[in-house]
Coordinates of C-alpha atoms and ligand atoms in Angstrom, one line a residue:
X27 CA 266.7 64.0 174.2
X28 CA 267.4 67.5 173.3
X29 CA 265.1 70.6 173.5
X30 CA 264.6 73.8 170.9
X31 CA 262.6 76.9 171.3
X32 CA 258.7 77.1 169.7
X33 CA 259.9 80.0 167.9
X34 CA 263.2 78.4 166.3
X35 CA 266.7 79.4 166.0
X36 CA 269.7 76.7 166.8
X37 CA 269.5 76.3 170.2
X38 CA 269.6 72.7 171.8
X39 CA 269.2 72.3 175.3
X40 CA 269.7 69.4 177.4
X41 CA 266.1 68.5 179.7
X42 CA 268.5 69.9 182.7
X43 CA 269.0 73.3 181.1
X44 CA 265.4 73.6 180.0
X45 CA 264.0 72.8 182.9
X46 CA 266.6 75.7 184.6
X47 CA 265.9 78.2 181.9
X48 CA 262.2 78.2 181.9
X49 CA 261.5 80.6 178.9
X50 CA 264.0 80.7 176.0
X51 CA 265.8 83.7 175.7
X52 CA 263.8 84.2 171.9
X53 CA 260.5 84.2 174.4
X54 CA 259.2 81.0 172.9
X55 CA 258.8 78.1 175.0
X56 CA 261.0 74.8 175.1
X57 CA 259.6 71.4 173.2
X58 CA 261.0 68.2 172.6
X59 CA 263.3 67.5 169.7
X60 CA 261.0 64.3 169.1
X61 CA 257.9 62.9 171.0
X62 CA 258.9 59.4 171.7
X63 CA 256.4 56.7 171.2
X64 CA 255.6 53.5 174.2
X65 CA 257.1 50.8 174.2
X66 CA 255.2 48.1 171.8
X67 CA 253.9 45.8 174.9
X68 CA 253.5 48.9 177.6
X69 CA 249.8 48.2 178.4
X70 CA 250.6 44.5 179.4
X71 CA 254.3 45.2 181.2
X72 CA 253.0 49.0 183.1
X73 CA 249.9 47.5 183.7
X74 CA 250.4 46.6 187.7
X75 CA 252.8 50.0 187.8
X76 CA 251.9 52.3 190.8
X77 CA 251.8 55.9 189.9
X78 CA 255.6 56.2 191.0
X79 CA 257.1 53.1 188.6
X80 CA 254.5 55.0 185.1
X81 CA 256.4 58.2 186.4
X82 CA 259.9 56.8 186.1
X83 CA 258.4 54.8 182.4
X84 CA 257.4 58.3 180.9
X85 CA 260.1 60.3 182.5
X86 CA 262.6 57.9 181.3
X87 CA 261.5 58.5 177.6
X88 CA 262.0 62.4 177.8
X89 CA 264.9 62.5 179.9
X90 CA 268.7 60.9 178.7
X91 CA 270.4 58.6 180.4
X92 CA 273.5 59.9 180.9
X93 CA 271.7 63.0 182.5
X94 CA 270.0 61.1 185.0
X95 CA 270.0 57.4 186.1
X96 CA 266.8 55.6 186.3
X97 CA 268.1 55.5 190.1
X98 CA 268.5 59.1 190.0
X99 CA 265.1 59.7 188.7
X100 CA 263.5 57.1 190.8
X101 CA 264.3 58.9 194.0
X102 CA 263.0 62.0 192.3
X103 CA 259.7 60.8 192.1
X104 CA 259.2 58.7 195.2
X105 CA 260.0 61.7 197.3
X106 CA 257.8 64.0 194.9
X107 CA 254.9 61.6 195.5
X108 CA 255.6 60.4 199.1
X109 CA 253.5 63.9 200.1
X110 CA 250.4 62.5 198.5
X111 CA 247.6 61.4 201.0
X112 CA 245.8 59.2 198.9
X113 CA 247.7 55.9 198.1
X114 CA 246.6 56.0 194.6
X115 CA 248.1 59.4 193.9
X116 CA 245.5 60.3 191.7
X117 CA 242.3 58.5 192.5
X118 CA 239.8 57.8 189.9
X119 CA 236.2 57.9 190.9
X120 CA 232.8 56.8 189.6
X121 CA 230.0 59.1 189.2
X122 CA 228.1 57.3 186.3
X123 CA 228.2 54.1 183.7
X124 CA 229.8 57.3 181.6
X125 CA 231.4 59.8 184.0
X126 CA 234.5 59.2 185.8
X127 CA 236.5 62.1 188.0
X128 CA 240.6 62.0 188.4
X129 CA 240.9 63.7 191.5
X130 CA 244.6 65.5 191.2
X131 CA 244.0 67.6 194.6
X132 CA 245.4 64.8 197.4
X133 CA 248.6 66.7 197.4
X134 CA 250.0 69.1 200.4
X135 CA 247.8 72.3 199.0
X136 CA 245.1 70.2 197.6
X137 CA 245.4 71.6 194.4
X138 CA 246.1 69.7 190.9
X139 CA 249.3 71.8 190.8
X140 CA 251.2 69.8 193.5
X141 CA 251.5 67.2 190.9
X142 CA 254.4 69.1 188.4
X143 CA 255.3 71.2 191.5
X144 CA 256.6 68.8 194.0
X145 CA 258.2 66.9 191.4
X146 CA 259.9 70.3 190.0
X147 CA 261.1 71.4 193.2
X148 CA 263.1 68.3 193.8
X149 CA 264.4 68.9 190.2
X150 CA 265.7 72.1 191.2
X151 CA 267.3 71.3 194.3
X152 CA 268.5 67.6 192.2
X153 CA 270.1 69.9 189.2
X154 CA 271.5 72.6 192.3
X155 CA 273.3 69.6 194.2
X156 CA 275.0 68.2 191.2
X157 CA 276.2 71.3 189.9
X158 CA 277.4 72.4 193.6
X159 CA 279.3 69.0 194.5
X160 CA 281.4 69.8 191.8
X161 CA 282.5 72.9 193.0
X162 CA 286.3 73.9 193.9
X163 CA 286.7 75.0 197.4
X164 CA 285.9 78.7 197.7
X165 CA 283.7 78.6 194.7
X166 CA 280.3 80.4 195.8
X167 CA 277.4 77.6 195.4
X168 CA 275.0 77.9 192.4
X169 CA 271.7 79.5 194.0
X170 CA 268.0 80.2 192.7
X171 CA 265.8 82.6 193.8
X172 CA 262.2 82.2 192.9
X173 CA 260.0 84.7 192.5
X174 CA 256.4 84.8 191.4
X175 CA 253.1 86.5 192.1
X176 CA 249.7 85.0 192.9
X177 CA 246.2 85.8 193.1
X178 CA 245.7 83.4 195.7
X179 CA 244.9 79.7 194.5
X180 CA 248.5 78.8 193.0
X181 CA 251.5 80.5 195.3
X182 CA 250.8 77.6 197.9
X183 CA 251.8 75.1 195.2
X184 CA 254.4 76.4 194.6
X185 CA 255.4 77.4 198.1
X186 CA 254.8 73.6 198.7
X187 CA 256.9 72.2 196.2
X188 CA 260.2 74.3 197.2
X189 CA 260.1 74.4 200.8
X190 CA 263.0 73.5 202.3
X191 CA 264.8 73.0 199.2
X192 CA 269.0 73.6 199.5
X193 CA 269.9 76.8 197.5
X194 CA 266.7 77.7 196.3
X195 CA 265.0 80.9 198.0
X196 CA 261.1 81.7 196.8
X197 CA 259.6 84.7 197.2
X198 CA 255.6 84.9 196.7
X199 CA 254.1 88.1 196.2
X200 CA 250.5 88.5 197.1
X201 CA 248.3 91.2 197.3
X202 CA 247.5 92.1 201.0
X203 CA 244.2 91.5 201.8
X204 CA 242.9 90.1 198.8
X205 CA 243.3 86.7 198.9
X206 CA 240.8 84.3 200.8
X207 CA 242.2 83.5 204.1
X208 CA 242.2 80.0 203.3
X209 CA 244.2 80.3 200.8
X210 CA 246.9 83.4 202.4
X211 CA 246.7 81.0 205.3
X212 CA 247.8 78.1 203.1
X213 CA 250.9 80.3 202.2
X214 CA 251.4 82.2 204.9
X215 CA 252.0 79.3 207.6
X216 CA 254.7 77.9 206.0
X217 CA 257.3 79.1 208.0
X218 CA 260.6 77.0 206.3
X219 CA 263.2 79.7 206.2
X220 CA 263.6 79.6 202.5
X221 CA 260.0 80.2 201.9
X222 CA 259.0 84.8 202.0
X223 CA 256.0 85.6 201.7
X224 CA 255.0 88.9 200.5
X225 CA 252.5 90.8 201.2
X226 CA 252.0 94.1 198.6
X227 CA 249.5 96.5 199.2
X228 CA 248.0 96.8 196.1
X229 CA 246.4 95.0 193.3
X230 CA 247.2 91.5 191.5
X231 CA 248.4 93.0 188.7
X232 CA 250.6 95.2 190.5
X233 CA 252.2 92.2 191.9
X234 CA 252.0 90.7 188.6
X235 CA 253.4 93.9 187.4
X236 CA 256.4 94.2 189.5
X237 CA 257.5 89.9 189.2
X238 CA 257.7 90.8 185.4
X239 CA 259.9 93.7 185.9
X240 CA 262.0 92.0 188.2
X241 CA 262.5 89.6 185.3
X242 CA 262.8 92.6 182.8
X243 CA 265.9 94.0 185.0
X244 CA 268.6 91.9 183.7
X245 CA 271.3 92.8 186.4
X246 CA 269.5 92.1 189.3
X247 CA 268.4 89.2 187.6
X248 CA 271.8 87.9 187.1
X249 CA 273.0 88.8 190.8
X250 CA 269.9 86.5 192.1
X251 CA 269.6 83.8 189.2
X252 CA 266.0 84.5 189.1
X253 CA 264.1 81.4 188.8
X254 CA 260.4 80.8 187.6
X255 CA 258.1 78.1 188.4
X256 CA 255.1 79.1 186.1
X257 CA 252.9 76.5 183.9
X258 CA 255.6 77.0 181.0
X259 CA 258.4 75.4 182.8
X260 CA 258.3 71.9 180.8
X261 CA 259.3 70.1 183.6
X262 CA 255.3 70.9 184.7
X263 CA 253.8 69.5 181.4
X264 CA 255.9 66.1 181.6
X265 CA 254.8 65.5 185.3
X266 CA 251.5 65.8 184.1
X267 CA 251.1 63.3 181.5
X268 CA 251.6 60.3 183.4
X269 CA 248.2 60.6 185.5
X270 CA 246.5 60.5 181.9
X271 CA 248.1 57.0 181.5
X272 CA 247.5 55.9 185.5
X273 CA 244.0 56.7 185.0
X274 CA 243.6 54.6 181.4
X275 CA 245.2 51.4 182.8
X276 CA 243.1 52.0 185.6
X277 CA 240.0 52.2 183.8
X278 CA 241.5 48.9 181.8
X279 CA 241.5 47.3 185.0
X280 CA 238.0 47.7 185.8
X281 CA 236.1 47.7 182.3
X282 CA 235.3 45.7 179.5
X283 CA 237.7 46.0 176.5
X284 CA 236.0 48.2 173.9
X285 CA 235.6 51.6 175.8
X286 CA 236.9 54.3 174.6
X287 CA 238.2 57.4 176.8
X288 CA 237.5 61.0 176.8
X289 CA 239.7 63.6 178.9
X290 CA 237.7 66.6 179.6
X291 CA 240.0 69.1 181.3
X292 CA 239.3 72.5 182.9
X293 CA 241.4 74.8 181.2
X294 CA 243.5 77.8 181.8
X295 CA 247.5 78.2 180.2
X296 CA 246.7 75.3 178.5
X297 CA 249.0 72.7 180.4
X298 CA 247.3 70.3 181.9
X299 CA 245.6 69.5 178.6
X300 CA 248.3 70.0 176.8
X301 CA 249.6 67.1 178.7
X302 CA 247.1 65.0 177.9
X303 CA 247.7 65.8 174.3
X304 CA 251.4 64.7 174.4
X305 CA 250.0 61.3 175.9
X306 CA 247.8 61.0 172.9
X307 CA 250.9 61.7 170.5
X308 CA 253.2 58.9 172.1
X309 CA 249.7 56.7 171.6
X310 CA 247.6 56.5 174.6
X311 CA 244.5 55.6 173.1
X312 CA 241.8 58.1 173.8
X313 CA 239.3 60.1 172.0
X314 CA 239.0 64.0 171.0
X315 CA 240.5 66.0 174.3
X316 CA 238.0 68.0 175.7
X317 CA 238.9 71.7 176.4
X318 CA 236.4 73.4 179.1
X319 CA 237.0 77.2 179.9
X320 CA 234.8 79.6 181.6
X321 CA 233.8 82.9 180.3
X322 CA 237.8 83.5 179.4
X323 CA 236.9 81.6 176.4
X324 CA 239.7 82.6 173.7
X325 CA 240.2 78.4 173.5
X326 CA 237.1 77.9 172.9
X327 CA 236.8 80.4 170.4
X328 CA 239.7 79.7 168.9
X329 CA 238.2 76.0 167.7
X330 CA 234.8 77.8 166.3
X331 CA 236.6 80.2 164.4
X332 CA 240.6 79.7 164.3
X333 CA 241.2 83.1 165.3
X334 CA 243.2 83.3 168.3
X335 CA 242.0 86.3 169.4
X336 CA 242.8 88.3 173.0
X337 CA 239.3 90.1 172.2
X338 CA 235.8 88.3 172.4
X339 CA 234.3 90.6 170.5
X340 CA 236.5 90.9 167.4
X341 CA 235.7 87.9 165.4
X342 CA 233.1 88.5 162.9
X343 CA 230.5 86.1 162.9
X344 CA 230.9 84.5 166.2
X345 CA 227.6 85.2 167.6
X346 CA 228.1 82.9 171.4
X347 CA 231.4 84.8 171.7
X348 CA 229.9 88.6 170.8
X349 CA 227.1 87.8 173.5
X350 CA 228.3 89.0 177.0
X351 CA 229.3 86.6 179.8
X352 CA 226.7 85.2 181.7
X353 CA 226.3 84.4 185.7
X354 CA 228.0 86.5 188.6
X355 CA 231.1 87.5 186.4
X356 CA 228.6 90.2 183.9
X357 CA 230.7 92.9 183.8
X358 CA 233.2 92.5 186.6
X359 CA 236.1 93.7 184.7
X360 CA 239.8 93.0 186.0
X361 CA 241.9 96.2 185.6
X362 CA 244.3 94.8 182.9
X363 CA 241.9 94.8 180.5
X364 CA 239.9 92.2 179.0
X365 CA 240.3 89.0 181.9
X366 CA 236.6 88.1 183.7
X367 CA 237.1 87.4 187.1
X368 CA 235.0 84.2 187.0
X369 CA 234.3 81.4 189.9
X370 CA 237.1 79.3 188.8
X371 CA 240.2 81.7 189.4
X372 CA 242.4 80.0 188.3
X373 CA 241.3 79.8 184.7
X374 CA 241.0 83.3 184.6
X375 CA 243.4 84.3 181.7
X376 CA 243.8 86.3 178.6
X377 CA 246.1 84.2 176.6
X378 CA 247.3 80.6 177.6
X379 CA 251.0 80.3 177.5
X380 CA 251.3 76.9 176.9
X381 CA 249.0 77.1 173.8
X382 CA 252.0 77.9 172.0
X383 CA 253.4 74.5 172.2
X384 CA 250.1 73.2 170.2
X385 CA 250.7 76.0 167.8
X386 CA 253.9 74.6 166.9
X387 CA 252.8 71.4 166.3
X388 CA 250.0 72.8 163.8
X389 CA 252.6 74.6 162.3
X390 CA 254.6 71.8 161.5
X391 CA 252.1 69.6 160.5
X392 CA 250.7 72.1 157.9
X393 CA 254.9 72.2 156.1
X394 CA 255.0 68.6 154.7
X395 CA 258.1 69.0 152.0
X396 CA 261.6 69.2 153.4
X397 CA 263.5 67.8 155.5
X398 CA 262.8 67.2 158.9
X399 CA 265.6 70.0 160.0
X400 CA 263.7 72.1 157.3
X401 CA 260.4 71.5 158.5
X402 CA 261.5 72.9 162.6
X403 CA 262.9 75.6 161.0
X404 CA 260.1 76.4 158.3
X405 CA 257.7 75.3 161.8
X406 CA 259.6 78.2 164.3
X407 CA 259.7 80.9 161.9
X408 CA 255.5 80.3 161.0
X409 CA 254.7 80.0 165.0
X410 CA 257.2 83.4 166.0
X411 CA 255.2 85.5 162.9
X412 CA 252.1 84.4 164.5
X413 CA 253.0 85.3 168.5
X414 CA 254.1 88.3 167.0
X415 CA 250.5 89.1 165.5
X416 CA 249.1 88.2 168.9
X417 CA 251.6 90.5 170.4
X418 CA 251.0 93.3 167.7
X419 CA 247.2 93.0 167.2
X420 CA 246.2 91.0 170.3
X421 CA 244.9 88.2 167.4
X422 CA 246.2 85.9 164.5
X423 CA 243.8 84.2 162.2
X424 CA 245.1 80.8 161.0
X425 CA 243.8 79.1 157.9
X426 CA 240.9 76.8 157.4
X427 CA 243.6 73.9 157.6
X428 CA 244.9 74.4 160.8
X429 CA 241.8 74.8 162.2
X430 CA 241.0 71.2 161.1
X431 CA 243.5 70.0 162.3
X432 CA 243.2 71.9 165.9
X433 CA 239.8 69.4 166.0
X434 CA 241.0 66.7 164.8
X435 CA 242.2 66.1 168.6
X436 CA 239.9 68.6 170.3
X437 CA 237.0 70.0 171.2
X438 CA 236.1 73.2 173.4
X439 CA 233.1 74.5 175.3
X440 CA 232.6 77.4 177.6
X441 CA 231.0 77.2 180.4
X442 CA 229.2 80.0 182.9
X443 CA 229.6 81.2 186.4
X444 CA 225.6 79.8 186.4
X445 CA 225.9 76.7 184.6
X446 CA 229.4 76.6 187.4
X447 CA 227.3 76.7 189.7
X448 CA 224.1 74.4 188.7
X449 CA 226.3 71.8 187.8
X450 CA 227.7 72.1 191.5
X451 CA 224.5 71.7 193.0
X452 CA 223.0 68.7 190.9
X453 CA 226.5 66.8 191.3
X454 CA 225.5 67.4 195.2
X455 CA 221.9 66.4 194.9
X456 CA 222.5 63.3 192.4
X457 CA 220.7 60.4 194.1
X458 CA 223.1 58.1 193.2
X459 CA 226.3 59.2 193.9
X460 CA 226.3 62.7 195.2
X461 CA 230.0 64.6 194.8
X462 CA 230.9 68.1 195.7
X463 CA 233.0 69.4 192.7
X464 CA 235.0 72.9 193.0
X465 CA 234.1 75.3 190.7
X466 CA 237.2 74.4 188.4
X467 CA 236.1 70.8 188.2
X468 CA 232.4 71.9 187.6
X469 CA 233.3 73.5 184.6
X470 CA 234.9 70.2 183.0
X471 CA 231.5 68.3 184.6
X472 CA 229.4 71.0 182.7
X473 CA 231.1 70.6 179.4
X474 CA 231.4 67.0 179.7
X475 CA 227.4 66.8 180.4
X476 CA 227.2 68.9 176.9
X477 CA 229.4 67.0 175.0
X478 CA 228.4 63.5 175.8
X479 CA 225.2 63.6 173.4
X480 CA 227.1 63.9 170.4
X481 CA 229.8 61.0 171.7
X482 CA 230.2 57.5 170.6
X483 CA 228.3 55.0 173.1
X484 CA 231.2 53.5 174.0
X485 CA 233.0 56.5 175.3
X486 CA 233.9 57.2 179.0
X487 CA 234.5 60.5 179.6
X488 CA 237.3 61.3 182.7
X489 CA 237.0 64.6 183.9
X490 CA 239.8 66.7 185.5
X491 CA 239.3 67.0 189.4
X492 CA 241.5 70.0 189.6
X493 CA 241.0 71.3 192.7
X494 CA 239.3 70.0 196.3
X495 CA 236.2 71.9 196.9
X496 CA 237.5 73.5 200.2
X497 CA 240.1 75.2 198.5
X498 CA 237.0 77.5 196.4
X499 CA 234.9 77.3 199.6
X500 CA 232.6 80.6 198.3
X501 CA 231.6 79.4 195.2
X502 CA 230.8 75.7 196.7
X503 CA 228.8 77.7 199.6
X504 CA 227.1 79.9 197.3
X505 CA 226.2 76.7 194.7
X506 CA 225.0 74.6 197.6
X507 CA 223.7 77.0 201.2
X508 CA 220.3 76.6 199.4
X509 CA 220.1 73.3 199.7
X510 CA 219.0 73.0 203.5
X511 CA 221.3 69.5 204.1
X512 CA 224.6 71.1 203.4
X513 CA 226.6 71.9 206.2
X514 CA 230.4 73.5 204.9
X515 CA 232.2 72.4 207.6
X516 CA 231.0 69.1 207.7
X517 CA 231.0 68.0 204.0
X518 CA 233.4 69.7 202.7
X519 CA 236.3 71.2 205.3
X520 CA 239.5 68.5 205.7
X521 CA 240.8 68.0 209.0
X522 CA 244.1 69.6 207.7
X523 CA 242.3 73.1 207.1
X524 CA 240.8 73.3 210.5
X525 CA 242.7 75.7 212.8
X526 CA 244.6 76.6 209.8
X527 CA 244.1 80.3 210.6
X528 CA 244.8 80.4 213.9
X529 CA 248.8 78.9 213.1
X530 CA 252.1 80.8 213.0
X531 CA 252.3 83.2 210.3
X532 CA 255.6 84.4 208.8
X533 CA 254.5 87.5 206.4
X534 CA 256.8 90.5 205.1
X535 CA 254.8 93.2 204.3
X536 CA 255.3 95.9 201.3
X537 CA 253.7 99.2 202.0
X538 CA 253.6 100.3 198.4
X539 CA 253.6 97.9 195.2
X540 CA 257.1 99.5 194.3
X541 CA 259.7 97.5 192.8
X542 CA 262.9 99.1 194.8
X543 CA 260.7 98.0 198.0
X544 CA 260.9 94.2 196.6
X545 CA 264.2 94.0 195.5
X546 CA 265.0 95.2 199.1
X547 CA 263.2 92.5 200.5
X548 CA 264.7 90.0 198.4
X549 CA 268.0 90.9 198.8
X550 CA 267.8 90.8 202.7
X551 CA 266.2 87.9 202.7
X552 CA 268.2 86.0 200.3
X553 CA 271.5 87.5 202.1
X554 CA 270.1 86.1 205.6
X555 CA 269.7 82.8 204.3
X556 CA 272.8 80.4 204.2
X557 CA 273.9 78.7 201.6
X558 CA 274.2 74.8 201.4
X559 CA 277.6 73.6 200.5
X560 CA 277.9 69.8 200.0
X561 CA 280.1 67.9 198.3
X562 CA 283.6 70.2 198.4
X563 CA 284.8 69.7 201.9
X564 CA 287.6 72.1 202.3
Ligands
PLP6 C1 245.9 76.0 187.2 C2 244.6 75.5 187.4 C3 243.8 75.1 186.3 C4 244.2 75.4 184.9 O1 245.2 74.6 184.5 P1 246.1 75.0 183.2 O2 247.2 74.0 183.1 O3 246.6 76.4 183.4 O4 245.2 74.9 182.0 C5 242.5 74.6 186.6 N1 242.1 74.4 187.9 C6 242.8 74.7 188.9 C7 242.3 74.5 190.3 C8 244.1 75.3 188.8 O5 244.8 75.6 189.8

């Protein structure tokens, strides 16, 4: 299996060298040559599979041979999932005849990133090993230096999923003070020697700022090998479509045989449902993916109007999206311009990256003369013109076509820091089975609870669980301390967070958010850590 760039050109790479690269160099973002389709029998012969043995299945079908055994691959995966606490790996749960969650937080940072994330960082340090053992004596090793900035809720996951890792140095840029302790605590107390964190006085978006022009500098980027573990890596996507199929032979297991199944999936860069949408095309059966976003609703909008638009209030006619955002976020405007800080962080964005990989395939689904070679070429040139419009205009409109054909396999809904929060507290005061959602999760719940009218009777719908609720404890305490029986620590808190902030800390701090400051850091840190040769014994 080869991989090309969303925005063309004749570049092949193998699954190694996208995984390494990240980004292509023409800025689009790396997709399979083909989507492969199941094996004719798979729901009878994966049927019994744990989540390890549907990894290595699915894996196996994006992934040659000859660039990894099935052994090879195998190994990968029990050790990505051997962190998990739950045996299941992702645990499906009952709320209702119609509602099911797939909790994807019972990894290390209880956060549905662990899932791609421990998996990539064995990748890395995989690729790394094979590349060093091959190495002439007195040959410097192949190293990676990770660098990334995070607002709080995903530098653990990644912290996490490259800890001790050999040759692979990650730094994590936070800004001082303005993450929830939890959370700084989460990164904070991992005290691996690879693992810097870095704590900028300053903004987000000067952290934010300073990663990209880290990236931008291309010498210092060559010196380090600068490395990226962000949701475009396709590495992340792949990991996560195999918990769409554990959770459909799981429902198989347990219901009669004409349901269908709906993913609703909280929604920020687009990957997780993206994943789920790559499942669909190798032919899980399931019906229209639900999209859920908060009040950073440019998804959402984008299946009412197909204008992909940065700008709510741009699209003529589009009365729900002119209307201001409702619910704690009114107004609270992030300094970069147009993003809503909501209660569900994490889906704060202006653009989702990995919406671009959908693009592509509504691109070439809309060119249907040529030949196939044709038709990716026709498809790359189509999607770059439009990236460049978002880039240009902060919008593209696309036609009336490829916005039916966006819903033939989706639908989107918006949901509000209030509705967030309501749909916290009746989840926590339903009679039957009471659950404490995180905001992220409450979101999908919300839209799922608004689309299920308009749904075929036979549909289940399986929402997202992207995040445990401790993780988000101050929108779960502000949904729920008015509801007299709710006690935080006792309801929510896992063991593994108590004393949490009382641990060892290892934290380098950045007086100014300056870019000369950081590269300092880096390079002293980097310099102080040893490299791992195996392999080439002298
Ligand atoms: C990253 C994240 C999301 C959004 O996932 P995308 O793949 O970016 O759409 C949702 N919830 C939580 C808790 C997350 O960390």
């Amino acid at each position: 299996m080869k991989y090309f760039s969303t925005r063309g050109g004749a570049e092949r790479l193998s699954f190694e060298e996208a995984v390494l690269a990240g980004l292509a160099p023409n800025g689009g973002l790396y997709i399979p040559e083909h989507i492969p389709t199941l094996p004719t029998d798979w729901q009878t012969k994966w049927k019994s599979h744990t989540f390890v043995q549907l990894s290595v299945e699915i894996l196996s079908l994006f992934i040659s041979e000859t660039e990894m055994s099935r052994s090879e691959l195998t190994s990968i995966v029990e050790r990505s999932y051997s962190t998990f606490r739950h045996s299941d790996i992702t645990p499906l749960k009952k709320l209702d005849e119609k509602t099911r969650v797939l909790e994807l937080f019972h990894g290390p940072t209880f956060a549905f990133k662990d899932v791609a994330l421990q998996f990539l960082g064995n990748l890395f340090e995989f690729f790394l090993k094979r590349r060093n053992d091959k190495l002439a004596p007195g040959e410097s090793p192949e190293k990676l230096t990770v660098v990334g900035a995070t607002s709080g809720d995903t530098g653990s996951a990644a912290i996490y999923g490259l800890r001790n890792k050999a040759n692979v140095s990650i730094f994590i840029l936070h800004p001082k003070g303005r993450v929830s302790p939890i959370q700084e605590a989460q990164m904070t107390t991992v005290t691996d020697a690879n693992v810097h964190n870095v704590a900028v006085k300053g903004t987000f978006d000067d952290c934010q700022d300073i990663v990209k022009a880290l990236f931008a500098d291309t010498k210092f980027n060559a010196t380090h090998r600068l490395g990226a573990v962000n949701s475009i890596n396709w590495a992340r996507i792949l990991a996560q479509t195999v918990y769409y199929f554990h959770s459909y032979l799981s429902l198989s297991s347990t219901e009669a045989q004409n349901f269908q199944v709906q993913y609703v999936v909280p929604t920020g860069n687009f990957g997780d449902v993206l994943a789920g949408y790559y499942a669909k095309r190798m032919g899980l059966p399931m019906a229209k993916l639900a999209i859920a976003t908060n009040s950073n609703d440019i998804l959402a909008r984008f299946w009412k109007s197909g204008a992909y638009d940065k700008a709510a209030d741009s699209s003529p006619g589009d009365v729900a999206a002119a209307a201001p955002a409702h619910g704690s976020s009114d107004g609270k405007q992030a300094s970069s311009g147009g993003v809503l800080e909501t209660l569900s962080p994490a889906m704060d964005i202006l653009v989702s990256s990995n919406f671009e990989r959908l693009l592509w395939y509504l691109s070439y689904q809309s060119i249907t003369d040529g030949e196939e070679a044709s038709r990716h070429r026709k498809a790359g040139e189509q999607l770059a013109s439009w990236m460049n419009s978002v880039k240009a205009d902060g919008r593209v409109q696309l036609s009336k076509e490829i916005l039916e054909s966006a819903k033939r396999d989706f639908v989107a809904e918006k949901v509000t820091d209030e509705q967030t929060l309501s749909t916290i507290r009746s989840h926590y005061q339903d009679e039957t089975t009471p659950y404490i959602a995180d905001p992220h999760t409450a979101v999908g719940l919300a839209a799922a609870r608004r689309i299920a009218p308009s749904n075929d009777p036979s549909i289940i719908q399986v929402v997202l669980s992207t995040a445990h609720p401790a993780k988000f404890s101050e929108a779960v305490s502000q949904a729920l301390s008015p509801v007299s029986s709710f006690n935080f620590d006792r309801d929510v808190l896992p063991d593994e967070f108590k004393g949490l902030l009382e641990r060892e800390k290892r934290v380098i701090d950045v007086e100014r958010p300056d870019i000369d400051l950081v590269k300092e850091v880096i390079e002293r840190f980097v310099h102080a850590e040893k490299p791992v040769v195996t392999g080439a014994s002298v």
